[in-house]
Short mmCIF file of C-alpha atoms and ligand atoms in Angstrom, two decimals:
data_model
loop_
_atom_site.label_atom_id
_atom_site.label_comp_id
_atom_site.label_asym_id
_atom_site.label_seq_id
_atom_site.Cartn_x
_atom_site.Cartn_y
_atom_site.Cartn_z
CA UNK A 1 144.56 114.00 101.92
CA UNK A 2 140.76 112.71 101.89
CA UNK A 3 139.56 116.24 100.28
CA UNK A 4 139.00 114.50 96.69
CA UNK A 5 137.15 111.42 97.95
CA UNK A 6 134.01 111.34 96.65
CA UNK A 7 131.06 110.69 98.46
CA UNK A 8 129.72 106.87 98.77
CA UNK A 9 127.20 104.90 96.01
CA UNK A 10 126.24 102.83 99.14
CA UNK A 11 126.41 99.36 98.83
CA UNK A 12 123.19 97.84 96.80
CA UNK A 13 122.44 95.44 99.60
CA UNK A 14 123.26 96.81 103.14
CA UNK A 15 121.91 100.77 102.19
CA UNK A 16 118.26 98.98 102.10
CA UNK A 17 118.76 98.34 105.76
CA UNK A 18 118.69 102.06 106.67
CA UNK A 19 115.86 102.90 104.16
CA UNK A 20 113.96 100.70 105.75
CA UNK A 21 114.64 101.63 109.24
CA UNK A 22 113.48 105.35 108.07
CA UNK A 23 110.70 104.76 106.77
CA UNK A 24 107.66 105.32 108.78
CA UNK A 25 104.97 103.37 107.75
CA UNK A 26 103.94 100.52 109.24
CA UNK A 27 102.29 98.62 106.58
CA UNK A 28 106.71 98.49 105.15
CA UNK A 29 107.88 95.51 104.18
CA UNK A 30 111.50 94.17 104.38
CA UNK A 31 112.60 91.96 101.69
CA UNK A 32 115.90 93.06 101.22
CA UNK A 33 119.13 91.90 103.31
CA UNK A 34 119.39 87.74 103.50
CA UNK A 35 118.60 87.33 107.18
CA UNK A 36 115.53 85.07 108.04
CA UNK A 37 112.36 86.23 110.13
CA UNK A 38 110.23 84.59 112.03
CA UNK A 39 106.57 84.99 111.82
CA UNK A 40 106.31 88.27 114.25
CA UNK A 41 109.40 90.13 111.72
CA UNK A 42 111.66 88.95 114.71
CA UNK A 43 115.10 87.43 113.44
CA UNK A 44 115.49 85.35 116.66
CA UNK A 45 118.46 83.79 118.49
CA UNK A 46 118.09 79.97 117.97
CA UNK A 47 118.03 77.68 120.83
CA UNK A 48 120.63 75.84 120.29
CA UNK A 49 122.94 79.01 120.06
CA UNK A 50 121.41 80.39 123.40
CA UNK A 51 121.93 77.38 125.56
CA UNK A 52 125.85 77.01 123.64
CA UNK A 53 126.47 80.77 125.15
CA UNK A 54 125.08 79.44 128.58
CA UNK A 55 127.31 76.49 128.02
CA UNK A 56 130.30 78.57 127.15
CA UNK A 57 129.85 80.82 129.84
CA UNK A 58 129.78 78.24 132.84
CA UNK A 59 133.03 77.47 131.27
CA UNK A 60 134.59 80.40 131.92
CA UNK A 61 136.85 80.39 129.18
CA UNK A 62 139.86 83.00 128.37
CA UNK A 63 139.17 86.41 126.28
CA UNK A 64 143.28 85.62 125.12
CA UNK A 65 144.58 85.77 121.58
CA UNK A 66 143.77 82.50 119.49
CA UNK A 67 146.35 83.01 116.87
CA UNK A 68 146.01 83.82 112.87
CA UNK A 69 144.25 80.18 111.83
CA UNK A 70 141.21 80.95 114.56
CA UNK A 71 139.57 78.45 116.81
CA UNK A 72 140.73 75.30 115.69
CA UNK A 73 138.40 73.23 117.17
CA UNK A 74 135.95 75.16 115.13
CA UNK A 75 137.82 74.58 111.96
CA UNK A 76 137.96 71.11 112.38
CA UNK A 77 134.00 70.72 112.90
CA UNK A 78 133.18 73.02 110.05
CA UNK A 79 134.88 70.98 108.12
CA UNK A 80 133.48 67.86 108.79
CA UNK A 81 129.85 69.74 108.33
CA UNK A 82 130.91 69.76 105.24
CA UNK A 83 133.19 67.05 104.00
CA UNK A 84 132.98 64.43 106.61
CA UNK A 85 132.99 60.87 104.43
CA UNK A 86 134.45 62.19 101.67
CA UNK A 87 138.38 61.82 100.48
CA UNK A 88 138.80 65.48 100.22
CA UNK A 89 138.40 65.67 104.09
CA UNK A 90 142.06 64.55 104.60
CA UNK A 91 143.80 66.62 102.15
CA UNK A 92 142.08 69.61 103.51
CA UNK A 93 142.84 72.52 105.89
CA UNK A 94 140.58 75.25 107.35
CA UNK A 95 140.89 78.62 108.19
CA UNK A 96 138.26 80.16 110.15
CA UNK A 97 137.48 83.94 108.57
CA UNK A 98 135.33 86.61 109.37
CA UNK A 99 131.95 85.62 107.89
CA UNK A 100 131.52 83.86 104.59
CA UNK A 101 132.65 87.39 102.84
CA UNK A 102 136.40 87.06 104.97
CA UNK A 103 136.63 83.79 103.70
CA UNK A 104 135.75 84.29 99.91
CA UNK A 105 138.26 87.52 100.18
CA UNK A 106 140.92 85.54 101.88
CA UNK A 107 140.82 82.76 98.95
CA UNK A 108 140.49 85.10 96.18
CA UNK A 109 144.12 86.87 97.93
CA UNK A 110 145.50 83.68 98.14
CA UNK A 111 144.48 82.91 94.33
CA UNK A 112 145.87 86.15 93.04
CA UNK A 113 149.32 85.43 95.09
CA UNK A 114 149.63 81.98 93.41
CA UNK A 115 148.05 82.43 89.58
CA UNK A 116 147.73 85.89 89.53
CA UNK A 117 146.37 86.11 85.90
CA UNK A 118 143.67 83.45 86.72
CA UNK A 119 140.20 84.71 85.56
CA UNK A 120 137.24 84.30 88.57
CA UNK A 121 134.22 83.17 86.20
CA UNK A 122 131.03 83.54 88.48
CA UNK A 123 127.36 83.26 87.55
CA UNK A 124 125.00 85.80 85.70
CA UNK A 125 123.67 86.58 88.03
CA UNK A 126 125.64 86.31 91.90
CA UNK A 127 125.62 87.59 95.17
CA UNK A 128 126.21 91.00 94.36
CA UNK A 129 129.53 91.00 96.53
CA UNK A 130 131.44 88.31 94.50
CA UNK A 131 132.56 90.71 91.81
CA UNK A 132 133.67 93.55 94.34
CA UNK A 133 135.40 91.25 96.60
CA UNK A 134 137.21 89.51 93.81
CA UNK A 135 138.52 92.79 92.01
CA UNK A 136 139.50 94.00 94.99
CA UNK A 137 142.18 91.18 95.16
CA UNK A 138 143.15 91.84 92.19
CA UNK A 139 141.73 88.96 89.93
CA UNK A 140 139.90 89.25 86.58
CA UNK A 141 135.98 88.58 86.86
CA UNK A 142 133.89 87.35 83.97
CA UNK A 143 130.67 85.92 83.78
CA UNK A 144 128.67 82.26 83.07
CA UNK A 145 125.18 82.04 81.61
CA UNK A 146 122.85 80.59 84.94
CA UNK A 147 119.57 81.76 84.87
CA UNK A 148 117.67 81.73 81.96
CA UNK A 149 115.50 84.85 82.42
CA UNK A 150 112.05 83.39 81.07
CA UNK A 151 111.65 80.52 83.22
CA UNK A 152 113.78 81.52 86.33
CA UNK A 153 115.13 78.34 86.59
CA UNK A 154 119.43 77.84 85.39
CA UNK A 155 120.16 77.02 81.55
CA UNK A 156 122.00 74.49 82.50
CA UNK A 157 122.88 73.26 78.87
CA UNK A 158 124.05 76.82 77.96
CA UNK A 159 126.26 76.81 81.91
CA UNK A 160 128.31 73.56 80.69
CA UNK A 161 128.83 74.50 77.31
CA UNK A 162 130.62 77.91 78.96
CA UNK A 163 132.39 76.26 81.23
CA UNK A 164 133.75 73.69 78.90
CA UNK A 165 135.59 76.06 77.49
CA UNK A 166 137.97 77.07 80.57
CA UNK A 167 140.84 75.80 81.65
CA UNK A 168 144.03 75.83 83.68
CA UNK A 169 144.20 79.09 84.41
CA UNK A 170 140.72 79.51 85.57
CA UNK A 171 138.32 79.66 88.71
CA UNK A 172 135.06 79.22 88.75
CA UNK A 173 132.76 79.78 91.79
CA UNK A 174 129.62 78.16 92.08
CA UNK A 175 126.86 78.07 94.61
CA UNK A 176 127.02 75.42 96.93
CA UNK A 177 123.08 75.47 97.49
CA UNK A 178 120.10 77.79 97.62
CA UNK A 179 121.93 80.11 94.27
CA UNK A 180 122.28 83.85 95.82
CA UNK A 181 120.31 86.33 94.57
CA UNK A 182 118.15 83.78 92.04
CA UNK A 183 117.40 80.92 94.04
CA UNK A 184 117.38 78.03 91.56
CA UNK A 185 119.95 75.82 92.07
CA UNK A 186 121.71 73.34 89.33
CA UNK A 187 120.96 69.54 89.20
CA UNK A 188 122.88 67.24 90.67
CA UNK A 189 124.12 66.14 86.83
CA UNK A 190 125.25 69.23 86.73
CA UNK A 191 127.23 69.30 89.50
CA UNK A 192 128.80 65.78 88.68
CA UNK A 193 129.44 67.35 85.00
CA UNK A 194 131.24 70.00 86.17
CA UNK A 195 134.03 67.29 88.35
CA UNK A 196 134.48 65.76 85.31
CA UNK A 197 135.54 69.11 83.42
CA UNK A 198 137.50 70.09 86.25
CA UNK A 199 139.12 67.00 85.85
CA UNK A 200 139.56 67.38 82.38
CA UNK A 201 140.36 70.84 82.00
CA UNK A 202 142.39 71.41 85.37
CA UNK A 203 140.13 74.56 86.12
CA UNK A 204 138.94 75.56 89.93
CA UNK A 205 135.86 75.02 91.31
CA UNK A 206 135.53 77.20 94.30
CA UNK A 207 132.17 76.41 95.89
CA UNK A 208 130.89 79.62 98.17
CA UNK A 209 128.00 77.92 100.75
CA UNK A 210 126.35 79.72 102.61
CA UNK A 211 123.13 78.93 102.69
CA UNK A 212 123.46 74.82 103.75
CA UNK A 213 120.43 73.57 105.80
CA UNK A 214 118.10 76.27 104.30
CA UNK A 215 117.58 74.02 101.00
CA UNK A 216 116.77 70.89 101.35
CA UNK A 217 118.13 69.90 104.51
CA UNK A 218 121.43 69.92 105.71
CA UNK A 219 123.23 66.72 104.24
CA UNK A 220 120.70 67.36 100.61
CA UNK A 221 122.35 70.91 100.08
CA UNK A 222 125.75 69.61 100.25
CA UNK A 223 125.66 67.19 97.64
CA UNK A 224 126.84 68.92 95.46
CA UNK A 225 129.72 69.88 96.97
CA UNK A 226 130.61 65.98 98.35
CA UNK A 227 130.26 64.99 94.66
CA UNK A 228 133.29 67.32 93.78
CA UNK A 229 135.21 66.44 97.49
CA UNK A 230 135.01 62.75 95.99
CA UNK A 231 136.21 63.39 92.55
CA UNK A 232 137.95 66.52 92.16
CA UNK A 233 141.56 66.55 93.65
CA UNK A 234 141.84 70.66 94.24
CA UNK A 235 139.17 73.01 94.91
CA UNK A 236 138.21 75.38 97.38
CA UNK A 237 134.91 76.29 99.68
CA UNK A 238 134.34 79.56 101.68
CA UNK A 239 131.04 78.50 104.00
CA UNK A 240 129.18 80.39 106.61
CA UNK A 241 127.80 80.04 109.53
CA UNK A 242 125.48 83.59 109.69
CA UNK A 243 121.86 82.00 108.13
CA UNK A 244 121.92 78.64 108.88
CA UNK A 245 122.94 79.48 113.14
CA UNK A 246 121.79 83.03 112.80
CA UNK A 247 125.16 84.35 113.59
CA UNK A 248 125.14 87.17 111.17
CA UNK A 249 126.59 89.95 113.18
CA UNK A 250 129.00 87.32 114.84
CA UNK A 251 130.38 86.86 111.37
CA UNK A 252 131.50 83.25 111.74
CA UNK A 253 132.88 81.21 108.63
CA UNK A 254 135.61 79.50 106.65
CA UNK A 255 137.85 79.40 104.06
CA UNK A 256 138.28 75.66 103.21
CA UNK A 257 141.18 74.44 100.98
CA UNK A 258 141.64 71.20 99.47
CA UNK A 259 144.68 70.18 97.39
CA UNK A 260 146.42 66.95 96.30
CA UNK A 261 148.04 66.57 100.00
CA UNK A 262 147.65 67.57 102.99
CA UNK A 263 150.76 69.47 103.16
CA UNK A 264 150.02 71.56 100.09
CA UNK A 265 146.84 72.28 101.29
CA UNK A 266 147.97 73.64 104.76
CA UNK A 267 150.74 75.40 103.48
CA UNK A 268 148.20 77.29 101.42
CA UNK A 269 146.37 78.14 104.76
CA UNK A 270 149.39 79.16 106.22
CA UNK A 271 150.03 81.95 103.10
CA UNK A 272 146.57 82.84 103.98
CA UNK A 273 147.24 83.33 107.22
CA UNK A 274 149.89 85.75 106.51
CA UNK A 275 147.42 87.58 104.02
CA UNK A 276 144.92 87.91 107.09
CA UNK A 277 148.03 89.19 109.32
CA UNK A 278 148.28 92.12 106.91
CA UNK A 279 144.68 92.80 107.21
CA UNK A 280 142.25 92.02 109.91
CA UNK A 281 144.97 89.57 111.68
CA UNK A 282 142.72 87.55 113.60
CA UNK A 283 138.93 86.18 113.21
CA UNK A 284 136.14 87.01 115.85
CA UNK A 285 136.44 84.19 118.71
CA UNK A 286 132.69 84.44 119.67
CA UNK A 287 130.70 83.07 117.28
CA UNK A 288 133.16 80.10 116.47
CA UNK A 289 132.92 78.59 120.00
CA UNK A 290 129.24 78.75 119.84
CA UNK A 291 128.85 76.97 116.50
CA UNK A 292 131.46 74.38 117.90
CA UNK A 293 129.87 73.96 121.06
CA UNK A 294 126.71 73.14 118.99
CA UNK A 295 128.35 70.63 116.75
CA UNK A 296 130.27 68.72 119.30
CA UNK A 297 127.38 68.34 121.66
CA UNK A 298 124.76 65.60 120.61
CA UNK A 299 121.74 67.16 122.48
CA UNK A 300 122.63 70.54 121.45
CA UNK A 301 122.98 69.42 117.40
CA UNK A 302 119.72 68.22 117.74
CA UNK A 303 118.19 71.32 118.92
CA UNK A 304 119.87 73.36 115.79
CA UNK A 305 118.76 70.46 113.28
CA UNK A 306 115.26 70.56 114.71
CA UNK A 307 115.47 74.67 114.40
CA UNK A 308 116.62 74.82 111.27
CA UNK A 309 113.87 72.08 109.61
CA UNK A 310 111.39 74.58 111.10
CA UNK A 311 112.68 77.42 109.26
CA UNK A 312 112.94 75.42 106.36
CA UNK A 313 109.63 74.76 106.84
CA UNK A 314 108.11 78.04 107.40
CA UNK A 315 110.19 79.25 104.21
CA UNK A 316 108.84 76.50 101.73
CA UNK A 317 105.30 77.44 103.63
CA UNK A 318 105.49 81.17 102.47
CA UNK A 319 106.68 79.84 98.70
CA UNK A 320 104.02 77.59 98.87
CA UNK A 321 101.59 80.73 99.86
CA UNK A 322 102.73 82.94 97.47
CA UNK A 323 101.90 80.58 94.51
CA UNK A 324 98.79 79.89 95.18
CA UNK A 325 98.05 84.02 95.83
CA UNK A 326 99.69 84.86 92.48
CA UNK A 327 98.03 82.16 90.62
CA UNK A 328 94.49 83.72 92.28
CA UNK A 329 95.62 87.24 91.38
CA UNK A 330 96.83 86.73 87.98
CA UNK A 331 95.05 83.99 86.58
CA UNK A 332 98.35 82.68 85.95
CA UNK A 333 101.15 80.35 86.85
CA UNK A 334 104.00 83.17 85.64
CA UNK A 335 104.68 82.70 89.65
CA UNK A 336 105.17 79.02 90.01
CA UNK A 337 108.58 79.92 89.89
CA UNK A 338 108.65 81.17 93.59
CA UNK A 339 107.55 77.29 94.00
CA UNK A 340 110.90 75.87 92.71
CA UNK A 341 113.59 77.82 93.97
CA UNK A 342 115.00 76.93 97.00
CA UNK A 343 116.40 78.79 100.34
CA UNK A 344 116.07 82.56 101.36
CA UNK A 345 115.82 84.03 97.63
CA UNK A 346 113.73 84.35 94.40
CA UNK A 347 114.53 86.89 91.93
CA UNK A 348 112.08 88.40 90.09
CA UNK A 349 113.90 90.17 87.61
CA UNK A 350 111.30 93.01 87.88
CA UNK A 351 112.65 96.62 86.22
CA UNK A 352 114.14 98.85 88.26
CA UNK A 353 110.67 101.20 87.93
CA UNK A 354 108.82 98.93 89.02
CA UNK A 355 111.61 97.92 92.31
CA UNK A 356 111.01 102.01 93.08
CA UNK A 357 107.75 101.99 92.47
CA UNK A 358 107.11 99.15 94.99
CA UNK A 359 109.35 101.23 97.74
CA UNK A 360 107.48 104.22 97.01
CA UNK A 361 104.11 103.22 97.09
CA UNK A 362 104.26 100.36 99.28
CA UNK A 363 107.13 100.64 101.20
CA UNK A 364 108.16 97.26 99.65
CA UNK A 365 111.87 96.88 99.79
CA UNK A 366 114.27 94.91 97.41
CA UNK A 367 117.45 94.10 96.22
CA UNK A 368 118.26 95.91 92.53
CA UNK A 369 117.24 92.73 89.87
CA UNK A 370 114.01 92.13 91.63
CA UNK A 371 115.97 89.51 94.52
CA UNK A 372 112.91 88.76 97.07
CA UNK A 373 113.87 87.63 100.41
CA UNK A 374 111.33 85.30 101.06
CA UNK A 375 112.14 84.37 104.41
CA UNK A 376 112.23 88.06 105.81
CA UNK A 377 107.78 88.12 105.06
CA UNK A 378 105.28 86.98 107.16
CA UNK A 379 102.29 84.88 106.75
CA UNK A 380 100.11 88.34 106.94
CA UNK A 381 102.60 90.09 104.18
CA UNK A 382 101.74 87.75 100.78
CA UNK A 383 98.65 89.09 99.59
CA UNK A 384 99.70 92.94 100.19
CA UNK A 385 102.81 91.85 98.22
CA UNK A 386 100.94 89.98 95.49
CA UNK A 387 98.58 92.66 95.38
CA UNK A 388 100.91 95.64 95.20
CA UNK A 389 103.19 93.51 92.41
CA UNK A 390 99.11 92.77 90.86
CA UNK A 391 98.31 97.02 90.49
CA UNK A 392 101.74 97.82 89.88
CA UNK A 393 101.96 95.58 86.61
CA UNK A 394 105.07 93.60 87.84
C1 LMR B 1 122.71 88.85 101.37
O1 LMR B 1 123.00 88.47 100.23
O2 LMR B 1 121.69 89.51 101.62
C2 LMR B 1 123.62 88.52 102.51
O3 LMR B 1 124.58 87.62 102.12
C3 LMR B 1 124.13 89.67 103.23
C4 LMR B 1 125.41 90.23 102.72
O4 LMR B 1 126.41 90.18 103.42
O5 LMR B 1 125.42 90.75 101.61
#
């Protein structure tokens, strides 16, 4: 039966993890996977999720089945992370999904059971897994102008003028914050243009964010989003909870629905539900209870905010470093760019020589299109990068 299955291309993002783990040298640098560092290469547990676990296990709570919607009391502070204040909030329901990846898959099966000839128009370029995940369900995938290549930062003009064109039987998924791989994020105008061509053109926005609180702060990086809950009627959000609690391998997220009432919206959930029954049936309990824990207790919130300015911080700190080293080693600002983007990524758009050259020679690793993952260096790793990008010609 499996004789003619041929053998794996390896997934563009997650076969960098084992590279690196081979290689021997020391002087390696990781900059591929999304997963934040601190300044020893350690990605640590936060505090707030280590006393939540402490919390959770004085509690002594049951290992029993939670059912096909998840931990509700998870779902219901997720969703006020995200959409507390706004009008959406009550016409919403929540399904809590295996990582941010469950959830986008989960909406995109629930999209092609409903309009199955809707078109999924994501940006040029996206997280390398929104194509994939959306083909896989079924749905045809075409592409918006976002970055403009020269400056790094999005065409904006050229993005509205694209989507302008779409309509009814479109979906298109946007960024919530901190744009994945490019990391320069649309204004807020654009964001509040885009409500008002939803509006007018009765297309989708479906807002994957998974980056919130590594931006500009936690309430900042959801704007964007709260601009469409307030004036868009239907939309939908798959969130995560892997960078900005460090819950990665827990893989804790959401699918997040909102429709004109709050029955249609949790009758969609519930034909999601059944979708997940026929595939992984029920989310991972673990990480849910922690982020809940966290978000229900005032002390423990606290702790997480205060964790996640610092690696906010520490981020902006290296993008401030890395300026100022390019700019010394190239007489140029062709770098500033690293300057403006926000949260984990920059991309480059460096050739694909020059991305094997740096692995080779340097034992430099990075996503294919040049994606940097800024918050997996250390203070001690910018000028050996700027230097080996300086001799290479990058
Ligand atoms: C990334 O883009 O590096 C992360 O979102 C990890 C993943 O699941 O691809």
């Amino acid at each position: 039966m499996f004789q003619a299955i041929p053998a794996p291309k390896g997934d563009p993002i997650l076969s960098l993890i084992t590279a690196y783990n081979q290689d021997p040298r020391t002087s390696k640098i990781d900059l591929g996977i999304g997963v934040y560092k601190d300044d020893h290469g350690i990605t640590p547990v936060m505090e707030a999720v280590t006393l939540a676990e402490q919390k959770l296990l004085q509690a002594n709570g049951s290992k029993s089945y939670q059912g096909l919607t998840g931990d509700e009391q998870f779902n219901e502070s997720i969703a006020n992370l995200l959409l507390s204040g706004t009008k959406a909030l009550e016409c919403s329901a929540t399904l809590q999904t295996p990582g941010a990846s469950g959830a986008l898959r989960m909406l995109a099966d629930l999209i092609a059971v409903t309009a199955p000839n809707a078109t999924v128009w994501i940006s040029n370029p996206s997280y390398v897994n929104h194509r994939p995940i959306m083909e896989k369900a079924g749905l045809a995938v075409r592409e918006y102008t976002y970055l403009d290549p020269q400056t790094k930062a999005v065409d904006e003009e050229a993005m509205l003028a694209q989507i302008a064109q779409l309509g009814a039987n479109d979906v298109v998924l946007l960024h919530g914050c901190c744009h994945n791989p490019s990391g320069a994020d649309m204004s807020f105008a654009a964001w509040q243009k885009i409500a008002e061509l939803a509006n007018n053109n009765g297309f989708l926005p479906f807002i994957d964010i998974a980056y919130q609180g590594l931006g500009d702060g936690l309430e900042e990086d959801a704007k964007g989003l709260q601009y469409i809950a307030n004036n868009v009627e239907e939309f939908v959000i798959s969130t995560s909870c892997s960078k900005n609690f460090g819950l990665y391998r827990e893989r804790t997220g959401a699918a997040i629905i909102v429709s004109q009432s709050k029955t249609a919206a949790m009758n969609s959930r519930g034909k999601m539900c059944e979708l997940a029954r026929g595939s992984y049936s029920m989310p991972p309990a673990h990480g849910a209870a922690i982020v809940d824990t966290i978000l229900r207790d005032d002390q423990l919130n606290q702790i997480w905010r205060n964790e996640l300015t610092a690696m906010n911080v520490r981020v902006n700190g290296l993008r401030s470093a890395l300026v100022e080293e390019f700019r010394a080693a190239t007489q140029s600002n062709r770098f500033d760019y690293f300057g403006a983007h926000k949260g984990m990524f920059s991309l480059t758009g460096i050739s694909d020589e020059h991305i094997a050259q740096l692995k080779d020679q340097f034992g430099i690793y990075i996503v294919g299109g040049g994606r940097i993952n800024v918050a997996g260096l250390n203070s001690s790793q910018v000028k050996p990068l700027v230097a080996a990008f300086v001799t290479i010609g990058a």
